[in-house]
Structure formats: structure tokens, C-alpha cells
mmCIF file of C-alpha atoms in Angstrom:
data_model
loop_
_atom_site.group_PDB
_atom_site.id
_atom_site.type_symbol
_atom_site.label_atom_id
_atom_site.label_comp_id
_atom_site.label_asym_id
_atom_site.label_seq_id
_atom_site.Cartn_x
_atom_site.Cartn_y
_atom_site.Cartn_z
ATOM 1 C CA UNK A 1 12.669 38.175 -77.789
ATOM 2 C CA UNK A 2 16.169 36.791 -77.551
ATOM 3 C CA UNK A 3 17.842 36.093 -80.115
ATOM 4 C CA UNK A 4 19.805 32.849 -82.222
ATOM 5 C CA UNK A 5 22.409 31.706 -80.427
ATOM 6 C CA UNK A 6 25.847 32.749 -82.259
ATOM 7 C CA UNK A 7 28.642 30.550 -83.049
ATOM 8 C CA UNK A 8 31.026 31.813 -80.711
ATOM 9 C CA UNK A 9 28.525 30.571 -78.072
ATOM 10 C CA UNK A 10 28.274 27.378 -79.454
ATOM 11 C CA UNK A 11 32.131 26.765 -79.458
ATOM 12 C CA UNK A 12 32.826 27.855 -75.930
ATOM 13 C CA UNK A 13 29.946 25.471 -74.701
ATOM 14 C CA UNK A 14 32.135 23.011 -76.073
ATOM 15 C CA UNK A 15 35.599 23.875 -75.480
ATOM 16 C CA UNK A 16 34.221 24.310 -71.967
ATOM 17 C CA UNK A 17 32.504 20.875 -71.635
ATOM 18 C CA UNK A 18 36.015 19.089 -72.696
ATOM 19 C CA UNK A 19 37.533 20.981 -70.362
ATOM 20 C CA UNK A 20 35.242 20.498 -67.570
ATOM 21 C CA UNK A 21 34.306 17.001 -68.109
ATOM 22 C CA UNK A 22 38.377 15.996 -67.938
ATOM 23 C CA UNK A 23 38.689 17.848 -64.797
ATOM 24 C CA UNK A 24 35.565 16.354 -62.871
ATOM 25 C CA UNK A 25 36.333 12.495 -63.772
ATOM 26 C CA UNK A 26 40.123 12.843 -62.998
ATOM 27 C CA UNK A 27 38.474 14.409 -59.118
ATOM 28 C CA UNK A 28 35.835 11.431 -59.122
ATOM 29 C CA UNK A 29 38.013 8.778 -60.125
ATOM 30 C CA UNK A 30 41.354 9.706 -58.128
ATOM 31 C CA UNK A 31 40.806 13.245 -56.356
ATOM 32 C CA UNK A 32 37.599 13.050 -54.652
ATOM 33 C CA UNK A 33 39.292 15.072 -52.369
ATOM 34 C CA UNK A 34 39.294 18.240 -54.607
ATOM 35 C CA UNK A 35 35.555 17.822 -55.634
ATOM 36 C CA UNK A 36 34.259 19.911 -53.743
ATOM 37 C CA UNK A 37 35.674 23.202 -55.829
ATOM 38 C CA UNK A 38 34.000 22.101 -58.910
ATOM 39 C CA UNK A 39 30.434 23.010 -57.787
ATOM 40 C CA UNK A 40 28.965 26.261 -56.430
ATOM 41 C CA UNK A 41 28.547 26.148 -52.631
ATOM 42 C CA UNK A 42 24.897 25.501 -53.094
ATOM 43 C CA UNK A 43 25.257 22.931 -55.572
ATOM 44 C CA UNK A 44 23.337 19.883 -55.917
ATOM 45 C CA UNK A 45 23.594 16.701 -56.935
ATOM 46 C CA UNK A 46 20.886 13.987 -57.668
ATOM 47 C CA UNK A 47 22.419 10.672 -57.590
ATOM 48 C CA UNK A 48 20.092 7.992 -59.027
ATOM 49 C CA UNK A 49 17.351 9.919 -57.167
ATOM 50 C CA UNK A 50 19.094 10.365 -54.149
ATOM 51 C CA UNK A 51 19.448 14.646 -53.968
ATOM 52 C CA UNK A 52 22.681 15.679 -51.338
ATOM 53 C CA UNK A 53 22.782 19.742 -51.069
ATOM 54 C CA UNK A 54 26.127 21.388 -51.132
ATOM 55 C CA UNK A 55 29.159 21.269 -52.178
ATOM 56 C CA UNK A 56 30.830 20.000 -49.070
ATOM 57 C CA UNK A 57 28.308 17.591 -48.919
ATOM 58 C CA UNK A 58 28.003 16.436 -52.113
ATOM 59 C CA UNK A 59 32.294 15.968 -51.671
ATOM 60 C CA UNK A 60 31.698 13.755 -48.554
ATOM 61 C CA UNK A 61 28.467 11.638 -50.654
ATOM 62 C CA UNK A 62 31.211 10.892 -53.302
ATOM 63 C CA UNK A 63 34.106 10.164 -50.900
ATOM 64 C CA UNK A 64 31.674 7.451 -49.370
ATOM 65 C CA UNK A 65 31.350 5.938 -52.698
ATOM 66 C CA UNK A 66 33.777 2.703 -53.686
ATOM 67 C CA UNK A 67 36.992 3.988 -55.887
ATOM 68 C CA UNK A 68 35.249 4.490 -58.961
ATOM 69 C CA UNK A 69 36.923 4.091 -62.930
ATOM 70 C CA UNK A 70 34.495 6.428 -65.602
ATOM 71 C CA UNK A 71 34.505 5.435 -69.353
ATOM 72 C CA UNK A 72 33.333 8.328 -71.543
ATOM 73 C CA UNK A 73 31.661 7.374 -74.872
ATOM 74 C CA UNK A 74 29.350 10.302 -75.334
ATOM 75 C CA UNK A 75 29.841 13.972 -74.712
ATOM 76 C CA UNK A 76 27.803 16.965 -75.692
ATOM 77 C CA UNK A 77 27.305 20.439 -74.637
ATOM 78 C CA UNK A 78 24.632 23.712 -75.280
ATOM 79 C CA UNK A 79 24.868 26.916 -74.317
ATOM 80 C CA UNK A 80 21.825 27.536 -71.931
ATOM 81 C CA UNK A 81 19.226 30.215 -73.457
ATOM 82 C CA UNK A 82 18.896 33.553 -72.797
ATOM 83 C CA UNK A 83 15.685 33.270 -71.654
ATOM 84 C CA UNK A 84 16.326 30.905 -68.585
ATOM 85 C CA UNK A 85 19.468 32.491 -67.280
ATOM 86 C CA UNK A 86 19.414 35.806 -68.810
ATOM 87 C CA UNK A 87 23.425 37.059 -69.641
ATOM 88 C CA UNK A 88 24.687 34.932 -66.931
ATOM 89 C CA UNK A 89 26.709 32.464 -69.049
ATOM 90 C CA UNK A 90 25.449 28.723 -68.172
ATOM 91 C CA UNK A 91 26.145 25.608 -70.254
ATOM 92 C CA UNK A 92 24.209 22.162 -70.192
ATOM 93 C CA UNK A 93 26.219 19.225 -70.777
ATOM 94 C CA UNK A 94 25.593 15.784 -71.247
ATOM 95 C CA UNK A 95 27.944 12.573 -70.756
ATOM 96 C CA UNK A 96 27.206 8.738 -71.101
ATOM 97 C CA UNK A 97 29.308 5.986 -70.677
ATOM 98 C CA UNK A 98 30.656 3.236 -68.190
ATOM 99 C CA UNK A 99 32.239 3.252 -64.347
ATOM 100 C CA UNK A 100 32.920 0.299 -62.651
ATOM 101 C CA UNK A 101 32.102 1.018 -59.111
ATOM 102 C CA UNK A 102 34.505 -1.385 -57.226
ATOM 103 C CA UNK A 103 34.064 -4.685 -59.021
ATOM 104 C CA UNK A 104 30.828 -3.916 -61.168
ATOM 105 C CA UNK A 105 30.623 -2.042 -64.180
ATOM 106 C CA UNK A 106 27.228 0.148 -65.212
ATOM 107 C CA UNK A 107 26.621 2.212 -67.969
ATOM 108 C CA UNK A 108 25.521 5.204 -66.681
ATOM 109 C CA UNK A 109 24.290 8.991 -68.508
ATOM 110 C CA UNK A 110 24.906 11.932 -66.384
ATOM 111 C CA UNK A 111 23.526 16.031 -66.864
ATOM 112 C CA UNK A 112 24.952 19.364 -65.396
ATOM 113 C CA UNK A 113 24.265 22.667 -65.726
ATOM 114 C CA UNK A 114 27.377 24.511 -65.304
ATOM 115 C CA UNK A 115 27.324 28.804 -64.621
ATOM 116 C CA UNK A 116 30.334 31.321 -64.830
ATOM 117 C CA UNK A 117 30.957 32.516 -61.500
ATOM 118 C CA UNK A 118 34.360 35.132 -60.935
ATOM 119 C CA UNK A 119 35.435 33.255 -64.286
ATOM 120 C CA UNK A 120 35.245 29.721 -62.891
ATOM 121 C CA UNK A 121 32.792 27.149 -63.876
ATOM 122 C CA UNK A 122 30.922 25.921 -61.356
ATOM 123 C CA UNK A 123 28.449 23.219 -61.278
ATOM 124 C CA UNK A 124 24.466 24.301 -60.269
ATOM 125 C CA UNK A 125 23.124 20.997 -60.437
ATOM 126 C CA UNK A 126 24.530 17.124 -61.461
ATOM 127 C CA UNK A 127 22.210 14.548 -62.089
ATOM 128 C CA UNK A 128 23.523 11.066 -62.109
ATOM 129 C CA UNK A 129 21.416 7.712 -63.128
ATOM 130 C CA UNK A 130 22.870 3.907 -64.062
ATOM 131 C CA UNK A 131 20.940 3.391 -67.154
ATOM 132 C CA UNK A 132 19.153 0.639 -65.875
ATOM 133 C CA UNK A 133 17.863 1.526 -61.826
ATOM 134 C CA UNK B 1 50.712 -11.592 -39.510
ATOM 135 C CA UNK B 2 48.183 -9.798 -41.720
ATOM 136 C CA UNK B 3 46.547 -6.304 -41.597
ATOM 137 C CA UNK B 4 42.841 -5.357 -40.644
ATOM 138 C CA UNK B 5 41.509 -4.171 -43.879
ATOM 139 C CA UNK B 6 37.746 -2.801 -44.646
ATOM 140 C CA UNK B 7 36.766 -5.638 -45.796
ATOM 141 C CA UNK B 8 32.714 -4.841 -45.984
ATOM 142 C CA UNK B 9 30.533 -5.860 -49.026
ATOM 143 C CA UNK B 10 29.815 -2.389 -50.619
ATOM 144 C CA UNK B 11 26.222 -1.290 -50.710
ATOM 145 C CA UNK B 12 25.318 1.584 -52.886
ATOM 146 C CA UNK B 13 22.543 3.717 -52.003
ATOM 147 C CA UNK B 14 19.379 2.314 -53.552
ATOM 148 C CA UNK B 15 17.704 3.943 -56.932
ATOM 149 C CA UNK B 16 14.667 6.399 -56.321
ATOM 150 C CA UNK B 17 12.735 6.297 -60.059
ATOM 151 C CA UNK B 18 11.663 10.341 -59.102
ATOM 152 C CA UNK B 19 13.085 12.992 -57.988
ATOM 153 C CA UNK B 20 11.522 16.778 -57.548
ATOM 154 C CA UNK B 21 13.534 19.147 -55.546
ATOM 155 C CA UNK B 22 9.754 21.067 -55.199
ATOM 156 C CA UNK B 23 6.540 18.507 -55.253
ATOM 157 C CA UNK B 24 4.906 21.218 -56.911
ATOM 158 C CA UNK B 25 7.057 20.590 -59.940
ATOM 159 C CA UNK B 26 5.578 16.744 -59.818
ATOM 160 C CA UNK B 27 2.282 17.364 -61.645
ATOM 161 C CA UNK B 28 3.121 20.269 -63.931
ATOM 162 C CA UNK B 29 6.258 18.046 -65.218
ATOM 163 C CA UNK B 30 3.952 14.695 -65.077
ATOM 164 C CA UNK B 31 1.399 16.536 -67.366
ATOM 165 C CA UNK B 32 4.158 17.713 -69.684
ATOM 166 C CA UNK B 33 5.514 14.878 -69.981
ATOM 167 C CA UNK B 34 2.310 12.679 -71.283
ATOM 168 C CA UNK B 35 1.150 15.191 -73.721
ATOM 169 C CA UNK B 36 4.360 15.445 -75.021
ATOM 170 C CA UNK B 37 5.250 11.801 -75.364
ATOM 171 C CA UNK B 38 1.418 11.179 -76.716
ATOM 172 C CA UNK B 39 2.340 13.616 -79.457
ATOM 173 C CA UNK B 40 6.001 11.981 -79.606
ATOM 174 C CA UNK B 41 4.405 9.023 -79.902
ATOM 175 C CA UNK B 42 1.871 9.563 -82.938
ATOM 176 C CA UNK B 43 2.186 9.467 -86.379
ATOM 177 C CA UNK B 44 2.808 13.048 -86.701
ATOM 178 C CA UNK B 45 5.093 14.758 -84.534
ATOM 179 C CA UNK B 46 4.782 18.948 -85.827
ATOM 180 C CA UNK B 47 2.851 19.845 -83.410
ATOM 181 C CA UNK B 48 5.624 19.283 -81.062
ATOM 182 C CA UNK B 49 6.725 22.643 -82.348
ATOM 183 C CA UNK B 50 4.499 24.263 -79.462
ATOM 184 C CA UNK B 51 6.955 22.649 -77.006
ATOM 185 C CA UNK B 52 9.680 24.348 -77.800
ATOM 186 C CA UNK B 53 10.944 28.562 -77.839
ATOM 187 C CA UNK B 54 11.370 30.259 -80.494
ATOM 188 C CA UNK B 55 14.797 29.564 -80.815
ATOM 189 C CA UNK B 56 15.382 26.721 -78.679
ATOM 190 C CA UNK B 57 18.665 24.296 -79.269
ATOM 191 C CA UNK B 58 18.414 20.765 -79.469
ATOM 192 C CA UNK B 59 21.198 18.398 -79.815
ATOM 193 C CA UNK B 60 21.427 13.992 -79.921
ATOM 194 C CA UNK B 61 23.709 12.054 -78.989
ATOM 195 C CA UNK B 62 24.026 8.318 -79.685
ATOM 196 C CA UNK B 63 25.634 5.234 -79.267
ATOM 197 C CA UNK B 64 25.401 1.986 -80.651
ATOM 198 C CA UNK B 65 26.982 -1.077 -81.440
ATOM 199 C CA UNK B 66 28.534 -1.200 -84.692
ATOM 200 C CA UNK B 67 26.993 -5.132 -85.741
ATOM 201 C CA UNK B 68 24.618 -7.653 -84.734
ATOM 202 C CA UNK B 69 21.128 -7.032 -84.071
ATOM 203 C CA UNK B 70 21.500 -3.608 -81.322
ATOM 204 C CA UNK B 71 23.357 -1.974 -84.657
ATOM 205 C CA UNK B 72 19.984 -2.357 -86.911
ATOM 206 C CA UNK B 73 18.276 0.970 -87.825
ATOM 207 C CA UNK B 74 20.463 2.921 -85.999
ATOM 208 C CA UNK B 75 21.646 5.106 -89.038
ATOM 209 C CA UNK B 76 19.018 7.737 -89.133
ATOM 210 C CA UNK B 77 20.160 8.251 -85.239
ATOM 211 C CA UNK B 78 23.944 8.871 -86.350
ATOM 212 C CA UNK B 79 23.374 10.706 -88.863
ATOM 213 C CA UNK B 80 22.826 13.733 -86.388
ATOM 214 C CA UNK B 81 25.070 12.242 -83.585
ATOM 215 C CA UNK B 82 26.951 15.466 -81.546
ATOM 216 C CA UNK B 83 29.159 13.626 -79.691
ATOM 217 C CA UNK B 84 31.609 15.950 -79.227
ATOM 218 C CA UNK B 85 33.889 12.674 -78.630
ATOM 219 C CA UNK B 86 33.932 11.577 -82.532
ATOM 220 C CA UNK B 87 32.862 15.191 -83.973
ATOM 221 C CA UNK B 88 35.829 17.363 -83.870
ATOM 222 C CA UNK B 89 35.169 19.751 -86.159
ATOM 223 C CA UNK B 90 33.818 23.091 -84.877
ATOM 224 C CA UNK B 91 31.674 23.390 -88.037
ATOM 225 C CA UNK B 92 29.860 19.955 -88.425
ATOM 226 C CA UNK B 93 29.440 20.918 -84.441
ATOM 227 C CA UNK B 94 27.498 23.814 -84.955
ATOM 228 C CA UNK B 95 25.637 22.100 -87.966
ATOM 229 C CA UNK B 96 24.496 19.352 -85.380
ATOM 230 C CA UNK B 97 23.023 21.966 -83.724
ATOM 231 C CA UNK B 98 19.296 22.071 -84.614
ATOM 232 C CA UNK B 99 18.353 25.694 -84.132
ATOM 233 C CA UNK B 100 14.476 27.380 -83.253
ATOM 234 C CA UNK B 101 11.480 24.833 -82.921
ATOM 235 C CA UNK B 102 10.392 24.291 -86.837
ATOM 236 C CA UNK B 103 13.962 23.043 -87.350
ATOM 237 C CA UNK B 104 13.666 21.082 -84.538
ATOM 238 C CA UNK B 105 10.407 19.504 -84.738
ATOM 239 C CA UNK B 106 11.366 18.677 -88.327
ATOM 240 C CA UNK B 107 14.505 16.533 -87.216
ATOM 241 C CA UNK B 108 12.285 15.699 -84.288
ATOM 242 C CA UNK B 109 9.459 13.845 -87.339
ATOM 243 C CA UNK B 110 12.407 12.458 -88.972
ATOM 244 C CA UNK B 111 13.105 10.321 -86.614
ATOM 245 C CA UNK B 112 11.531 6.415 -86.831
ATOM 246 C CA UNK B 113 8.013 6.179 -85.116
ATOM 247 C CA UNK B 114 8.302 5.019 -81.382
ATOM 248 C CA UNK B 115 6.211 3.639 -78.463
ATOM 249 C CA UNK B 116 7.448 4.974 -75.142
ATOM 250 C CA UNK B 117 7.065 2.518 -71.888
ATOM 251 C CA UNK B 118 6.055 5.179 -69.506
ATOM 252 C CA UNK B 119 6.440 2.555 -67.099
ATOM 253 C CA UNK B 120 10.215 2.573 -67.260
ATOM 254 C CA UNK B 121 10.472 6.394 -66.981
ATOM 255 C CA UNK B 122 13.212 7.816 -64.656
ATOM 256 C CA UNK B 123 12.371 12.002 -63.738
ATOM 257 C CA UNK B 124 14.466 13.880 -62.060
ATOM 258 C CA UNK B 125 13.899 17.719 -61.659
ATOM 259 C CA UNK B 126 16.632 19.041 -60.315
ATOM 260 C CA UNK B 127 16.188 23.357 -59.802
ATOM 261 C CA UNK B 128 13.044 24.855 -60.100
ATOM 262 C CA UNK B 129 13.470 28.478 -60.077
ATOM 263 C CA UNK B 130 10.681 31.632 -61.416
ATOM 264 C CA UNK B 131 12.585 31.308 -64.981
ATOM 265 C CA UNK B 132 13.905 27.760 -65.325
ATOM 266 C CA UNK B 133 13.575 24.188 -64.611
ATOM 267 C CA UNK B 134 15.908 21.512 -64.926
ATOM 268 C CA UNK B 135 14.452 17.822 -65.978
ATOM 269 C CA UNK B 136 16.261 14.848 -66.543
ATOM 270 C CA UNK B 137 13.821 12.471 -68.275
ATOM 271 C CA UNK B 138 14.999 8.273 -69.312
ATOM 272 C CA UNK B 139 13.673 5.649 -70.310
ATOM 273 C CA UNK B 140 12.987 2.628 -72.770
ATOM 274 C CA UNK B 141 10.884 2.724 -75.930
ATOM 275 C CA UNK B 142 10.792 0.729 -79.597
ATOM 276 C CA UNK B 143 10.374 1.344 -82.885
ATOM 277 C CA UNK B 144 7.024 0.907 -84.147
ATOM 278 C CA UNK B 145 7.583 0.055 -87.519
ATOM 279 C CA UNK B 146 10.850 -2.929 -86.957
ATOM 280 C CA UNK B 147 9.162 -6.422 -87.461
ATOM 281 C CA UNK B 148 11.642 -7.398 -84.266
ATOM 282 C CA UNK B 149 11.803 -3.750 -82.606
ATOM 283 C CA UNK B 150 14.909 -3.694 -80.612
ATOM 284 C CA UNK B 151 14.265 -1.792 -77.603
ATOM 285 C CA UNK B 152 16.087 0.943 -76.823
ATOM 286 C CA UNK B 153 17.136 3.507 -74.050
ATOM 287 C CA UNK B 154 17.066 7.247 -74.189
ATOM 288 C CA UNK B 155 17.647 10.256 -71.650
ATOM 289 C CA UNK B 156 16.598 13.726 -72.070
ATOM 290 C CA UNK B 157 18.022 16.686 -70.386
ATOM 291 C CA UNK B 158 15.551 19.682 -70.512
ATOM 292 C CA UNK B 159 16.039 23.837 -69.558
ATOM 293 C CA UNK B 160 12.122 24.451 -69.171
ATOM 294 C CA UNK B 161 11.058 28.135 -69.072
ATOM 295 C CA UNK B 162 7.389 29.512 -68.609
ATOM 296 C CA UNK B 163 5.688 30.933 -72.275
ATOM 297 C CA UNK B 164 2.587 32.700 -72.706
ATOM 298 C CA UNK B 165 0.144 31.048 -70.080
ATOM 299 C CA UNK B 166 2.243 27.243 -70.038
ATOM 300 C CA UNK B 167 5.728 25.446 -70.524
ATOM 301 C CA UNK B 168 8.264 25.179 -73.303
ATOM 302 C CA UNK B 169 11.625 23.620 -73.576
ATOM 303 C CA UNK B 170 14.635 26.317 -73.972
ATOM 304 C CA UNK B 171 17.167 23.734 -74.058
ATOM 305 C CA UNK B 172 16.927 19.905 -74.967
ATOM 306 C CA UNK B 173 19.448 17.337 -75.138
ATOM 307 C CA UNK B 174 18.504 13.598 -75.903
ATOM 308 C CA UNK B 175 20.759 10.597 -75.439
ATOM 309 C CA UNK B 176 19.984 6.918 -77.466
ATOM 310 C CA UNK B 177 21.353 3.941 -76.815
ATOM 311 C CA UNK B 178 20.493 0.492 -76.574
ATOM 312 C CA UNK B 179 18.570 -0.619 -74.022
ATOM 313 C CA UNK B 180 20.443 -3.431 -71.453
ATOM 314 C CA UNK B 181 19.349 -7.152 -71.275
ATOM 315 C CA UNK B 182 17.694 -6.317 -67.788
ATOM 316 C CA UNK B 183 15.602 -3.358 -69.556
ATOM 317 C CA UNK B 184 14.746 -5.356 -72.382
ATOM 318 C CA UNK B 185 13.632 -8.607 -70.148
ATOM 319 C CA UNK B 186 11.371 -5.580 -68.335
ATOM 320 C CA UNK B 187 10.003 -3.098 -70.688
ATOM 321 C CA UNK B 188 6.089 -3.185 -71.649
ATOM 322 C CA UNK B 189 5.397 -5.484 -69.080
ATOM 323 C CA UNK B 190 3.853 -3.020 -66.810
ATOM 324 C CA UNK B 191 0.817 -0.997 -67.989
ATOM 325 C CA UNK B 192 0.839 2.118 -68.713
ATOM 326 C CA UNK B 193 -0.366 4.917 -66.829
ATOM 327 C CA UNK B 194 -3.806 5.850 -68.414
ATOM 328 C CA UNK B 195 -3.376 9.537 -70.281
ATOM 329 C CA UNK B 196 -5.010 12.276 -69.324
ATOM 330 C CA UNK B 197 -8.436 13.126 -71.193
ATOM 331 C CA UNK B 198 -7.251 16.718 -72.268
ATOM 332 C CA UNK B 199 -6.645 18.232 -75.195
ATOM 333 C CA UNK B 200 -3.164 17.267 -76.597
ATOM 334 C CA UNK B 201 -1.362 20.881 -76.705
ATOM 335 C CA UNK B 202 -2.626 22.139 -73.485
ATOM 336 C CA UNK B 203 0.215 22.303 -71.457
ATOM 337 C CA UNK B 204 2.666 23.059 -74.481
ATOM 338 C CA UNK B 205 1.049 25.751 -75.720
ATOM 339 C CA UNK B 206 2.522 29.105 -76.888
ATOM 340 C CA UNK B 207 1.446 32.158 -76.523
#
């Protein structure tokens, strides 16, 4: 049976999550261009139900989106057990918030699950939902 | 002399309240779901142990406003608020963490009695794999015990791994917030999807 998770675990799901989190809503808001290299090539996202496969495509669902501004209020992250993913190193993390989508503002909670691959983060799967759909 | 600008209303691709990337996941997730939220639900929440691994983590998240009425009863809710946002500090961090499933159905029973709207309920399973499922679960619920329950909103984001002969959630993160006016104008209006006549623990079983 695996074990606890250890601290040092716990504080690189975090330090990760800040770090991650900065990068992908700078890309969404004003580099939708670069998105692309923030998930794994078979990435995919769910966007208020609406599942695009791919990181290329998931790049081109987001560049067809109006210019976008994202307010972070919550943040959180977890290491993903051992007993899901083994030793590959995967973090869930959690954000809520606000982006005004053009003219109209939402408040909006979003969940990835991010995995290690050749020491980059990449993200396995984004879900995305306006709080009230 | 002007210029010829894009000037199109922009229409956003419309909501879908489910997603399953396999339509097998549907029922097994469906089925979770009720039993857990008819245990949530009740006045005693332990036996939600059973839905968790042995050392699952689970982490909240809140937010609120800080007065008028969406700020009422909100302080058992911050009390264990990770938002890594406000909590800086790498040990009250890993003290937010809750730890294994007795510690977590224990924080789990200390929070205030609720009645979910199962009619409001977003899913979202986004990888089903042999070892692990991803679930992104919202909705609205209240608080039973408020004379004037404000209604509120929450999201969970499950890891689900197969145990012994059913489910169990690895890895569980749940988001509460107030619910908006358009939530609160709808919630409890539809009726609920009848439960399913088994017993309560079936599908969260252990071993």
C-alpha cells in the first residue's frame, strides 16, 4: 500500500501550481499564441462541456475565443496519489475566480491535472465551467 | 474614411451540463455520485470514510464575501481555507492538508448539514484510464440548519481509482462559494432525480 504523502511533495505541488497557473493566464489572456506548449500533445480540454482533443487544437479553440482578462481569487494544488499515477509525478490544481470575456464578466472555477514530462509540466486534462451554465 | 473592423456580436459556444470522455463512465460516476451525496447529505457523514483510500488528500478552498448576508456562516468554511492565494506559509499549507480518510471524513462531518440540488449538478469526467478517473463535479446546495439558508455553490475535483471490488476517491479538492443571483432564482425548483433503492455504501465500498 502506498504510503503518506511527504512534505516535500506537498510543497512542490504548490510551488508548481504558482508557477504554472502565472504562466497559463499570462498565454490565455495575451499569448494565446504560445498555448499550445503548456499541454501534452494529447491534451484535453473540457470547456463548459464542450471536450477539444489536442494541444494544437485546444490552441486554435482558445484563439477563437474573445480577448479574455482572468481574475484569480482561489488557488490550490495536491500532489496526485501514488496509486493513480504510480511514480510519474502529477499534480491536481484548482483555480476560481473572474474573466471578462469581451464585455461580460463570469466567475468561473477551473481543474487540471498537470504530469512531469522531460522536466516540463504539461497539462493532461483542463476542465473549464462559468459557475453558473 | 474608416476601417472594416470585425465587428460581429460574439457568441460563445453553448454550456453542455455533462461531459464523459467514455459513456461507460456515465452510470458508474452517476451511481457514485447519489450514494455519496445521500450520505453527504444525512445527518451523519462517517461512513463517507469508505469513499476515500487509505491515505487520500483532501483540500477546500473558499470564498466569500466578507459582510452582508452571503458572509453568514461562512466561518467554519475558512477555517480550513487552502487558498494558496492568502496562505503563504508552507506549514499552515501542509496543515490544511487533511491526510487518509478518518481525518478526512472527520473534517468532512464538521462541516454544517447540507441539501444538495442534484438538479443543478454540472459532471464532467475528463480521462478515464485502467487506474484513474478524473471528475469535475458543481453545483448548488444549502444549509439545512440556517432559518434563511443562503444557497451556495461548490465544485469538486476528484482522482478516482478502483478498490477492492468498487470506487474510491485518491484525490479530492472542493471549492465553496456563494451561489450567483441566477443560481439562487433557480435552485430546488426542479425535482430531484429519485435515488436509487440500493444499499447506501455499495458503490463506495472498500475492500
Amino acid at each position: 500500500m502506498a504510503a503518506e504523502t511527504d512534505r516535500t511533495s506537498l510543497t512542490s505541488a504548490c510551488t508548481a501550481a504558482e508557477s504554472f497557473t502565472k504562466l497559463y493566464y499570462d498565454f490565455l489572456d495575451k499569448m494565446r499564441h504560445k498555448l499550445s506548449k503548456l499541454y501534452l500533445e494529447n491534451g484535453k480540454l473540457v470547456w463548459n462541456g464542450n471536450a477539444v482533443d489536442g494541444n494544437n487544437n485546444i490552441q486554435k479553440f482558445y484563439e477563437d475565443l474573445p480577448p479574455s482578462v482572468h481574475i484569480l481569487n482561489c488557488l490550490d494544488s495536491q500532489p496526485v496519489r501514488e496509486e493513480a499515477v504510480g511514480k510519474q509525478s502529477t499534480i491536481q490544481v484548482t483555480t476560481a475566480g473572474f474573466v471578462t470575456l469581451k464585455d461580460r464578466k463570469y466567475p468561473f472555477h477551473q481543474s487540471f491535472l498537470i504530469t512531469a514530462k522531460e522536466d516540463k509540466w504539461k497539462v493532461v486534462s483542463d476542465v473549464f465551467r462559468f459557475q453558473s451554465t | 474614411i474608416g476601417f472594416e473592423v470585425d465587428d460581429e456580436v460574439i457568441t460563445l459556444p453553448t454550456s453542455i451540463p455533462q461531459y464523459y470522455v467514455q459513456s461507460s463512465a456515465k452510470d458508474l460516476i452517476s451511481v457514485f455520485l447519489q450514494q455519496y451525496y445521500q450520505i453527504f447529505d444525512s445527518n451523519n457523514r462517517k461512513p463517507l470514510d469508505a469513499a476515500y483510500t487509505q491515505h487520500a488528500l483532501f483540500s477546500l478552498t473558499c470564498n466569500f464575501p466578507e459582510t452582508g448576508p452571503g458572509a453568514k456562516y461562512t466561518g467554519i468554511y475558512a477555517s480550513e481555507n487552502r487558498n494558496l492565494r492568502r496562505v503563504r506559509c508552507s506549514d499552515r499549507r501542509n496543515k490544511l492538508m487533511v491526510q487518509g480518510r478518518a481525518a478526512i471524513a472527520s473534517v468532512l462531518s464538521s462541516l454544517p448539514h447540507t441539501t444538495h440540488d442534484a438538479a443543478s449538478f454540472t459532471i464532467d469526467v475528463s480521462v478515464v484510464e485502467a487506474q484513474l478517473m478524473v471528475a469535475v463535479v458543481s453545483g448548488v446546495f444549502r444549509q439545512v440548519a440556517d432559518h434563511s439558508p443562503p444557497i451556495r455553490f461548490f465544485s469538486r475535483s476528484l482522482t478516482i481509482v478502483p478498490e477492492g471490488t468498487g470506487f474510491c476517491i485518491a484525490n479530492e479538492q472542493l471549492y465553496i462559494t456563494s451561489a450567483t443571483v441566477e443560481q439562487i432564482k433557480r435552485a430546488f425548483k426542479e425535482p430531484a432525480i429519485a435515488p436509487v433503492p440500493t444499499s447506501p455504501t455499495a458503490a463506495v465500498e472498500s475492500p
